[in-house]
mmCIF file of C-alpha atoms in Angstrom:
data_model
loop_
_atom_site.group_PDB
_atom_site.id
_atom_site.type_symbol
_atom_site.label_atom_id
_atom_site.label_comp_id
_atom_site.label_asym_id
_atom_site.label_seq_id
_atom_site.Cartn_x
_atom_site.Cartn_y
_atom_site.Cartn_z
ATOM 1 C CA UNK A 1 -25.502 11.103 41.282
ATOM 2 C CA UNK A 2 -23.588 13.061 38.669
ATOM 3 C CA UNK A 3 -20.509 10.855 39.110
ATOM 4 C CA UNK A 4 -22.618 7.693 38.616
ATOM 5 C CA UNK A 5 -24.110 9.042 35.381
ATOM 6 C CA UNK A 6 -20.653 10.026 34.163
ATOM 7 C CA UNK A 7 -19.310 6.551 34.984
ATOM 8 C CA UNK A 8 -22.031 4.736 33.025
ATOM 9 C CA UNK A 9 -21.672 7.150 30.139
ATOM 10 C CA UNK A 10 -17.974 6.249 29.886
ATOM 11 C CA UNK A 11 -18.834 2.528 30.039
ATOM 12 C CA UNK A 12 -21.368 2.992 27.230
ATOM 13 C CA UNK A 13 -18.825 4.769 25.046
ATOM 14 C CA UNK A 14 -16.261 2.022 25.587
ATOM 15 C CA UNK A 15 -18.782 -0.732 24.797
ATOM 16 C CA UNK A 16 -19.911 1.090 21.666
ATOM 17 C CA UNK A 17 -16.309 1.396 20.494
ATOM 18 C CA UNK A 18 -15.700 -2.312 21.107
ATOM 19 C CA UNK A 19 -18.864 -3.297 19.207
ATOM 20 C CA UNK A 20 -17.949 -0.974 16.343
ATOM 21 C CA UNK A 21 -14.404 -2.297 16.064
ATOM 22 C CA UNK A 22 -15.588 -5.902 16.256
ATOM 23 C CA UNK A 23 -17.280 -5.372 12.912
ATOM 24 C CA UNK A 24 -14.286 -3.684 11.334
ATOM 25 C CA UNK A 25 -12.108 -5.541 8.903
ATOM 26 C CA UNK A 26 -8.486 -5.467 10.114
ATOM 27 C CA UNK A 27 -9.442 -3.869 13.434
ATOM 28 C CA UNK A 28 -6.239 -5.332 14.832
ATOM 29 C CA UNK A 29 -3.759 -6.815 12.399
ATOM 30 C CA UNK A 30 -2.216 -10.262 12.883
ATOM 31 C CA UNK A 31 1.497 -10.454 13.612
ATOM 32 C CA UNK A 32 4.012 -11.383 10.937
ATOM 33 C CA UNK A 33 5.194 -14.396 12.927
ATOM 34 C CA UNK A 34 8.848 -13.444 12.908
ATOM 35 C CA UNK A 35 10.753 -10.187 13.009
ATOM 36 C CA UNK A 36 12.873 -9.604 9.884
ATOM 37 C CA UNK A 37 14.308 -6.326 11.223
ATOM 38 C CA UNK A 38 17.333 -5.863 13.467
ATOM 39 C CA UNK A 39 17.740 -2.727 15.577
ATOM 40 C CA UNK A 40 21.157 -1.165 14.908
ATOM 41 C CA UNK A 41 22.611 1.066 17.596
ATOM 42 C CA UNK A 42 24.089 4.262 16.171
ATOM 43 C CA UNK A 43 26.462 6.734 17.841
ATOM 44 C CA UNK A 44 23.993 9.624 17.502
ATOM 45 C CA UNK A 45 20.611 10.806 18.716
ATOM 46 C CA UNK A 46 19.975 12.997 15.666
ATOM 47 C CA UNK A 47 17.028 12.553 13.338
ATOM 48 C CA UNK A 48 18.110 10.581 10.267
ATOM 49 C CA UNK A 49 17.021 11.653 6.777
ATOM 50 C CA UNK A 50 18.644 9.480 4.111
ATOM 51 C CA UNK A 51 20.876 6.494 3.389
ATOM 52 C CA UNK A 52 22.914 5.591 0.314
ATOM 53 C CA UNK A 53 25.342 2.877 -0.749
ATOM 54 C CA UNK A 54 28.226 3.007 -3.183
ATOM 55 C CA UNK A 55 28.789 0.452 -5.944
ATOM 56 C CA UNK A 56 30.195 -1.696 -3.131
ATOM 57 C CA UNK A 57 27.087 -2.705 -1.154
ATOM 58 C CA UNK A 58 29.152 -3.109 2.003
ATOM 59 C CA UNK A 59 30.015 0.596 1.894
ATOM 60 C CA UNK A 60 27.258 3.050 2.750
ATOM 61 C CA UNK A 61 26.483 6.429 4.283
ATOM 62 C CA UNK A 62 23.716 7.877 6.471
ATOM 63 C CA UNK A 63 22.984 11.602 6.800
ATOM 64 C CA UNK A 64 20.883 13.472 9.338
ATOM 65 C CA UNK A 65 20.365 16.540 11.450
ATOM 66 C CA UNK A 66 23.105 18.387 13.336
ATOM 67 C CA UNK A 67 25.700 17.593 10.598
ATOM 68 C CA UNK A 68 25.292 13.855 11.229
ATOM 69 C CA UNK A 69 27.351 11.762 8.814
ATOM 70 C CA UNK A 70 27.814 8.024 9.418
ATOM 71 C CA UNK A 71 29.736 5.423 7.410
ATOM 72 C CA UNK A 72 29.524 1.628 7.257
ATOM 73 C CA UNK A 73 31.988 -0.734 5.605
ATOM 74 C CA UNK A 74 30.271 -3.994 6.594
ATOM 75 C CA UNK A 75 26.881 -3.689 4.936
ATOM 76 C CA UNK A 76 25.227 -1.676 7.673
ATOM 77 C CA UNK A 77 25.960 -3.874 10.687
ATOM 78 C CA UNK A 78 27.941 -1.088 12.366
ATOM 79 C CA UNK A 79 28.278 2.636 11.649
ATOM 80 C CA UNK A 80 31.033 5.099 12.481
ATOM 81 C CA UNK A 81 30.660 8.905 12.735
ATOM 82 C CA UNK A 82 32.537 11.006 10.189
ATOM 83 C CA UNK A 83 33.224 14.718 10.262
ATOM 84 C CA UNK A 84 33.015 17.197 7.411
ATOM 85 C CA UNK A 85 35.091 20.342 7.207
ATOM 86 C CA UNK A 86 32.418 23.035 7.395
ATOM 87 C CA UNK A 87 32.122 26.024 9.703
ATOM 88 C CA UNK A 88 28.470 25.715 10.793
ATOM 89 C CA UNK A 89 26.182 22.898 11.863
ATOM 90 C CA UNK A 90 23.900 21.890 9.016
ATOM 91 C CA UNK A 91 20.977 19.593 8.361
ATOM 92 C CA UNK A 92 22.134 16.908 5.921
ATOM 93 C CA UNK A 93 19.000 15.879 4.029
ATOM 94 C CA UNK A 94 20.044 13.662 1.113
ATOM 95 C CA UNK A 95 22.841 11.320 -0.022
ATOM 96 C CA UNK A 96 23.167 9.406 -3.291
ATOM 97 C CA UNK A 97 25.851 7.346 -5.054
ATOM 98 C CA UNK A 98 26.417 6.006 -8.535
ATOM 99 C CA UNK A 99 29.393 3.680 -8.277
ATOM 100 C CA UNK A 100 32.227 5.555 -6.568
ATOM 101 C CA UNK A 101 30.742 8.987 -7.257
ATOM 102 C CA UNK A 102 28.480 10.450 -4.604
ATOM 103 C CA UNK A 103 26.669 13.585 -3.471
ATOM 104 C CA UNK A 104 25.447 14.965 -0.143
ATOM 105 C CA UNK A 105 22.978 17.834 0.114
ATOM 106 C CA UNK A 106 22.344 19.926 3.209
ATOM 107 C CA UNK A 107 20.530 22.957 4.590
ATOM 108 C CA UNK A 108 20.752 25.885 4.706
ATOM 109 C CA UNK A 109 23.003 25.580 1.621
ATOM 110 C CA UNK A 110 25.543 22.767 1.346
ATOM 111 C CA UNK A 111 26.615 20.491 -1.516
ATOM 112 C CA UNK A 112 29.382 17.886 -1.175
ATOM 113 C CA UNK A 113 30.801 15.740 -3.973
ATOM 114 C CA UNK A 114 33.107 12.705 -3.970
ATOM 115 C CA UNK A 115 34.551 10.464 -6.660
ATOM 116 C CA UNK A 116 36.265 8.005 -4.302
ATOM 117 C CA UNK A 117 33.304 6.553 -2.335
ATOM 118 C CA UNK A 118 33.558 9.286 0.285
ATOM 119 C CA UNK A 119 37.221 8.934 1.227
ATOM 120 C CA UNK A 120 37.361 12.655 0.491
ATOM 121 C CA UNK A 121 34.598 15.211 -0.015
ATOM 122 C CA UNK A 122 34.731 18.492 -1.964
ATOM 123 C CA UNK A 123 32.337 21.307 -1.105
ATOM 124 C CA UNK A 124 30.734 22.885 -4.174
ATOM 125 C CA UNK A 125 29.278 26.412 -3.816
ATOM 126 C CA UNK A 126 25.568 26.815 -4.477
ATOM 127 C CA UNK A 127 24.063 29.992 -5.891
ATOM 128 C CA UNK A 128 22.539 32.404 -3.378
ATOM 129 C CA UNK A 129 19.690 32.842 -5.870
ATOM 130 C CA UNK A 130 18.624 29.202 -5.516
ATOM 131 C CA UNK A 131 14.848 29.214 -4.868
ATOM 132 C CA UNK A 132 14.249 27.467 -1.562
ATOM 133 C CA UNK A 133 16.645 25.308 0.442
ATOM 134 C CA UNK A 134 18.420 22.241 -1.008
ATOM 135 C CA UNK A 135 16.266 19.162 -0.386
ATOM 136 C CA UNK A 136 17.080 16.001 -2.390
ATOM 137 C CA UNK A 137 19.800 14.846 -4.761
ATOM 138 C CA UNK A 138 20.271 11.758 -6.900
ATOM 139 C CA UNK A 139 23.437 10.620 -8.674
ATOM 140 C CA UNK A 140 22.675 9.827 -12.317
ATOM 141 C CA UNK A 141 26.090 8.967 -13.770
ATOM 142 C CA UNK A 142 29.568 10.365 -14.189
ATOM 143 C CA UNK A 143 29.540 14.042 -13.108
ATOM 144 C CA UNK A 144 25.744 14.012 -13.479
ATOM 145 C CA UNK A 145 23.123 14.567 -10.784
ATOM 146 C CA UNK A 146 19.668 16.009 -10.218
ATOM 147 C CA UNK A 147 18.818 18.252 -7.274
ATOM 148 C CA UNK A 148 15.547 19.594 -5.875
ATOM 149 C CA UNK A 149 14.739 22.318 -3.366
ATOM 150 C CA UNK A 150 12.013 22.471 -0.732
ATOM 151 C CA UNK A 151 9.858 24.646 -2.997
ATOM 152 C CA UNK A 152 9.957 22.188 -5.893
ATOM 153 C CA UNK A 153 12.717 23.667 -8.061
ATOM 154 C CA UNK A 154 14.570 20.987 -10.075
ATOM 155 C CA UNK A 155 18.126 21.365 -11.369
ATOM 156 C CA UNK A 156 20.483 19.069 -13.278
ATOM 157 C CA UNK A 157 24.268 19.137 -13.649
ATOM 158 C CA UNK A 158 26.451 17.355 -16.204
ATOM 159 C CA UNK A 159 29.814 18.758 -15.112
ATOM 160 C CA UNK A 160 30.225 17.654 -11.520
ATOM 161 C CA UNK A 161 28.128 20.424 -9.997
ATOM 162 C CA UNK A 162 29.908 23.419 -11.512
ATOM 163 C CA UNK A 163 26.835 24.438 -13.481
ATOM 164 C CA UNK A 164 23.159 23.608 -12.938
ATOM 165 C CA UNK A 165 20.335 23.838 -15.464
ATOM 166 C CA UNK A 166 16.780 24.491 -14.279
ATOM 167 C CA UNK A 167 14.266 21.838 -15.362
ATOM 168 C CA UNK A 168 11.129 23.808 -14.437
ATOM 169 C CA UNK A 169 10.357 27.482 -14.961
ATOM 170 C CA UNK A 170 8.533 28.034 -11.661
ATOM 171 C CA UNK A 171 8.710 26.410 -8.263
ATOM 172 C CA UNK A 172 5.602 24.612 -7.014
ATOM 173 C CA UNK A 173 5.594 26.118 -3.498
ATOM 174 C CA UNK A 174 6.807 24.735 -0.185
ATOM 175 C CA UNK A 175 6.578 20.935 -0.228
ATOM 176 C CA UNK A 176 6.145 18.396 2.550
ATOM 177 C CA UNK A 177 8.048 15.795 0.549
ATOM 178 C CA UNK A 178 9.100 15.085 -3.012
ATOM 179 C CA UNK A 179 9.778 11.743 -4.747
ATOM 180 C CA UNK A 180 11.456 10.774 -8.021
ATOM 181 C CA UNK A 181 10.707 7.734 -10.197
ATOM 182 C CA UNK A 182 13.499 5.766 -11.929
ATOM 183 C CA UNK A 183 12.536 7.327 -15.259
ATOM 184 C CA UNK A 184 12.787 10.889 -13.925
ATOM 185 C CA UNK A 185 9.207 11.780 -13.000
ATOM 186 C CA UNK A 186 8.468 13.678 -9.788
ATOM 187 C CA UNK A 187 5.567 13.824 -7.369
ATOM 188 C CA UNK A 188 5.410 16.476 -4.628
ATOM 189 C CA UNK A 189 3.031 16.926 -1.687
ATOM 190 C CA UNK A 190 2.297 20.483 -0.591
ATOM 191 C CA UNK A 191 3.457 21.587 2.842
ATOM 192 C CA UNK A 192 -0.077 21.541 4.268
ATOM 193 C CA UNK A 193 -0.997 18.313 2.503
ATOM 194 C CA UNK A 194 -3.992 19.898 0.755
ATOM 195 C CA UNK A 195 -2.867 19.130 -2.824
ATOM 196 C CA UNK A 196 -0.080 17.449 -4.786
ATOM 197 C CA UNK A 197 1.776 18.191 -8.011
ATOM 198 C CA UNK A 198 3.383 16.075 -10.721
ATOM 199 C CA UNK A 199 6.128 16.707 -13.254
ATOM 200 C CA UNK A 200 7.634 14.745 -16.147
ATOM 201 C CA UNK A 201 10.866 15.381 -18.081
ATOM 202 C CA UNK A 202 10.246 17.867 -20.867
ATOM 203 C CA UNK A 203 7.491 19.744 -19.071
ATOM 204 C CA UNK A 204 8.249 23.345 -18.126
ATOM 205 C CA UNK A 205 5.901 23.501 -15.160
ATOM 206 C CA UNK A 206 4.385 21.351 -12.435
ATOM 207 C CA UNK A 207 0.812 20.072 -12.842
ATOM 208 C CA UNK A 208 -1.308 20.555 -9.667
ATOM 209 C CA UNK A 209 -3.863 17.947 -8.532
ATOM 210 C CA UNK A 210 -6.577 18.006 -5.883
ATOM 211 C CA UNK A 211 -6.460 15.421 -3.114
ATOM 212 C CA UNK A 212 -9.031 12.637 -3.148
ATOM 213 C CA UNK A 213 -10.995 13.565 -0.023
ATOM 214 C CA UNK A 214 -10.848 15.771 3.075
ATOM 215 C CA UNK A 215 -7.899 13.902 4.594
ATOM 216 C CA UNK A 216 -4.627 15.763 4.257
ATOM 217 C CA UNK A 217 -1.803 14.012 2.436
ATOM 218 C CA UNK A 218 1.266 12.795 4.327
ATOM 219 C CA UNK A 219 3.446 11.311 1.582
ATOM 220 C CA UNK A 220 3.367 10.092 -2.032
ATOM 221 C CA UNK A 221 5.601 8.055 -4.291
ATOM 222 C CA UNK A 222 5.927 5.688 -7.246
ATOM 223 C CA UNK A 223 5.218 1.969 -7.041
ATOM 224 C CA UNK A 224 7.165 -0.739 -8.864
ATOM 225 C CA UNK A 225 4.293 -1.415 -11.270
ATOM 226 C CA UNK A 226 3.946 2.153 -12.529
ATOM 227 C CA UNK A 227 1.205 3.264 -10.141
ATOM 228 C CA UNK A 228 1.308 6.103 -7.662
ATOM 229 C CA UNK A 229 0.704 5.561 -3.964
ATOM 230 C CA UNK A 230 -0.360 8.036 -1.314
ATOM 231 C CA UNK A 231 -0.555 8.061 2.466
ATOM 232 C CA UNK A 232 -3.127 10.333 4.123
ATOM 233 C CA UNK A 233 -3.979 11.352 7.669
ATOM 234 C CA UNK A 234 -5.625 8.744 9.853
ATOM 235 C CA UNK A 235 -3.607 5.830 8.490
ATOM 236 C CA UNK A 236 -5.153 5.809 5.007
ATOM 237 C CA UNK A 237 -3.525 4.396 1.856
ATOM 238 C CA UNK A 238 -4.496 4.598 -1.821
ATOM 239 C CA UNK A 239 -3.070 3.357 -5.121
ATOM 240 C CA UNK A 240 -3.659 4.980 -8.497
ATOM 241 C CA UNK A 241 -5.080 3.188 -11.526
ATOM 242 C CA UNK A 242 -2.199 1.640 -13.563
ATOM 243 C CA UNK A 243 -3.760 2.875 -16.816
ATOM 244 C CA UNK A 244 -4.773 6.331 -15.586
ATOM 245 C CA UNK A 245 -2.755 8.032 -12.807
ATOM 246 C CA UNK A 246 -5.552 10.596 -12.459
ATOM 247 C CA UNK A 247 -7.890 7.885 -11.150
ATOM 248 C CA UNK A 248 -7.445 6.436 -7.655
ATOM 249 C CA UNK A 249 -8.656 3.196 -6.120
ATOM 250 C CA UNK A 250 -10.699 2.870 -2.966
ATOM 251 C CA UNK A 251 -9.147 4.047 0.267
ATOM 252 C CA UNK A 252 -7.386 1.329 2.275
ATOM 253 C CA UNK A 253 -7.069 1.561 6.037
ATOM 254 C CA UNK A 254 -4.708 -1.311 6.912
ATOM 255 C CA UNK A 255 -5.489 -1.154 10.638
ATOM 256 C CA UNK A 256 -8.697 0.512 11.780
ATOM 257 C CA UNK A 257 -8.043 0.169 15.493
ATOM 258 C CA UNK A 258 -4.980 2.433 15.505
ATOM 259 C CA UNK A 259 -4.691 6.059 14.535
ATOM 260 C CA UNK A 260 -0.928 6.195 14.113
ATOM 261 C CA UNK A 261 0.073 8.273 11.121
ATOM 262 C CA UNK A 262 1.601 6.384 8.204
ATOM 263 C CA UNK A 263 4.779 8.125 7.054
ATOM 264 C CA UNK A 264 6.479 6.127 4.274
ATOM 265 C CA UNK A 265 5.984 3.191 1.915
ATOM 266 C CA UNK A 266 8.481 1.025 0.015
ATOM 267 C CA UNK A 267 8.411 -2.090 -2.155
ATOM 268 C CA UNK A 268 10.780 -4.947 -1.325
ATOM 269 C CA UNK A 269 9.460 -7.008 -4.258
ATOM 270 C CA UNK A 270 6.718 -6.265 -6.806
ATOM 271 C CA UNK A 271 4.195 -7.790 -4.377
ATOM 272 C CA UNK A 272 5.715 -7.156 -0.938
ATOM 273 C CA UNK A 273 5.038 -3.698 0.479
ATOM 274 C CA UNK A 274 6.217 -2.204 3.765
ATOM 275 C CA UNK A 275 4.585 0.834 5.383
ATOM 276 C CA UNK A 276 6.073 2.647 8.377
ATOM 277 C CA UNK A 277 4.600 5.152 10.766
ATOM 278 C CA UNK A 278 4.628 6.733 14.182
ATOM 279 C CA UNK A 279 5.365 5.009 17.493
ATOM 280 C CA UNK A 280 7.080 1.952 16.065
ATOM 281 C CA UNK A 281 4.289 1.158 13.612
ATOM 282 C CA UNK A 282 5.451 -1.174 10.820
ATOM 283 C CA UNK A 283 3.073 -2.999 8.447
ATOM 284 C CA UNK A 284 3.578 -5.467 5.606
ATOM 285 C CA UNK A 285 1.537 -6.740 2.664
ATOM 286 C CA UNK A 286 2.714 -9.659 0.522
ATOM 287 C CA UNK A 287 -0.127 -9.434 -2.001
ATOM 288 C CA UNK A 288 0.254 -5.914 -3.336
ATOM 289 C CA UNK A 289 -1.780 -4.221 -0.616
ATOM 290 C CA UNK A 290 -4.887 -6.451 -0.461
ATOM 291 C CA UNK A 291 -4.186 -7.842 3.017
ATOM 292 C CA UNK A 292 -1.893 -6.634 5.794
ATOM 293 C CA UNK A 293 -0.002 -7.901 8.818
ATOM 294 C CA UNK A 294 2.038 -6.170 11.490
ATOM 295 C CA UNK A 295 5.565 -6.489 12.845
ATOM 296 C CA UNK A 296 4.655 -6.651 16.526
ATOM 297 C CA UNK A 297 8.283 -7.014 17.667
ATOM 298 C CA UNK A 298 9.200 -3.416 16.790
ATOM 299 C CA UNK A 299 6.207 -1.819 18.501
ATOM 300 C CA UNK A 300 8.339 -1.410 21.613
ATOM 301 C CA UNK A 301 10.739 0.879 19.710
ATOM 302 C CA UNK A 302 9.605 4.330 20.934
ATOM 303 C CA UNK A 303 10.398 6.117 17.692
ATOM 304 C CA UNK A 304 8.722 7.337 14.529
ATOM 305 C CA UNK A 305 9.893 5.511 11.400
ATOM 306 C CA UNK A 306 10.249 8.209 8.735
ATOM 307 C CA UNK A 307 11.920 6.534 5.767
ATOM 308 C CA UNK A 308 12.131 3.016 4.284
ATOM 309 C CA UNK A 309 14.824 2.225 1.705
ATOM 310 C CA UNK A 310 15.416 -1.124 -0.002
ATOM 311 C CA UNK A 311 18.758 -1.168 -1.809
ATOM 312 C CA UNK A 312 17.705 -4.529 -3.261
ATOM 313 C CA UNK A 313 15.422 -7.378 -2.175
ATOM 314 C CA UNK A 314 17.845 -8.537 0.511
ATOM 315 C CA UNK A 315 19.188 -5.212 1.789
ATOM 316 C CA UNK A 316 16.879 -2.677 3.378
ATOM 317 C CA UNK A 317 16.856 -0.040 6.123
ATOM 318 C CA UNK A 318 14.312 2.009 8.049
ATOM 319 C CA UNK A 319 15.378 5.398 9.420
ATOM 320 C CA UNK A 320 13.836 7.046 12.449
ATOM 321 C CA UNK A 321 14.305 9.798 14.947
ATOM 322 C CA UNK A 322 16.982 9.913 17.663
ATOM 323 C CA UNK A 323 19.417 7.774 15.692
ATOM 324 C CA UNK A 324 17.201 4.718 15.249
ATOM 325 C CA UNK A 325 17.926 2.360 12.343
ATOM 326 C CA UNK A 326 16.325 -0.975 11.499
ATOM 327 C CA UNK A 327 18.255 -3.316 9.177
ATOM 328 C CA UNK A 328 16.416 -5.902 7.099
ATOM 329 C CA UNK A 329 17.520 -9.482 7.780
ATOM 330 C CA UNK A 330 14.388 -11.161 6.461
ATOM 331 C CA UNK A 331 15.971 -13.599 4.061
ATOM 332 C CA UNK A 332 18.356 -15.010 6.651
ATOM 333 C CA UNK A 333 15.579 -15.226 9.261
ATOM 334 C CA UNK A 334 13.088 -16.968 6.996
ATOM 335 C CA UNK A 335 15.682 -19.468 5.734
ATOM 336 C CA UNK A 336 16.719 -20.279 9.290
ATOM 337 C CA UNK A 337 13.100 -20.775 10.274
#
């Protein structure tokens, strides 16, 4: 008798879930119709963290865990492993180029600099008093770069990394992730995702902000139209008000029927947005986030997609765990179709 009651209880729960989802907008998203992403096989199983291209868009670099350093000379179609002359295995977290000059940052404490597109790399010592571990770096111009740590310290150099000037007086605390806008603003999500902080050039300290609801934050960044975006637990997305970054729009849940976490967001054009997540989840909006569709062809890739980078409208990459890379071939695919 007990087993029969249990059986019908399970059936009732399933039927209730089906009825509930049938009334949900975007319960299951439609497919894109074609797959604009090509899976590139890499000679590594390490988790990948960043990708950067030199002034020559055929020449790029990928960095990752376990001292992973990969180079392409054909636009990202194939990648070759490169070694760096260091004594210990490190976690390479960030790479950035401005023309031929480039930088690589790693943990626990590694900074590499090149002025010949990576043909040779010079290791630059970092101070032992640096608050936190090196996290991100961006090349700004000749001998100029900006570096952050995983507790929100920001430093800038104008002499090729020999000296660094602090941009904030106090660190913000351990961060989950940190993003920089083209005009030098920063947004940082706390390690537990319970608040975020913002900073603008000229300010001496970070400004803390409460999250919008009980859902913990996963990631935040800057949109092409001046807004902020945020990804929260449970597959939730929000955009800030263009006129007032303190005000946020209604929560968007692109796909109600799945609970995969959304991990990163990137704009290919001012209207076309891509969002990546766990277990091969990849979503697209072509109307600025009002409606969404799904790339069903990459769902069979058993990886989490951590980072989306568009070098320009025609060149983009998605980085994942265990050496997974997706290369954007959308323009060629759509023209052929």
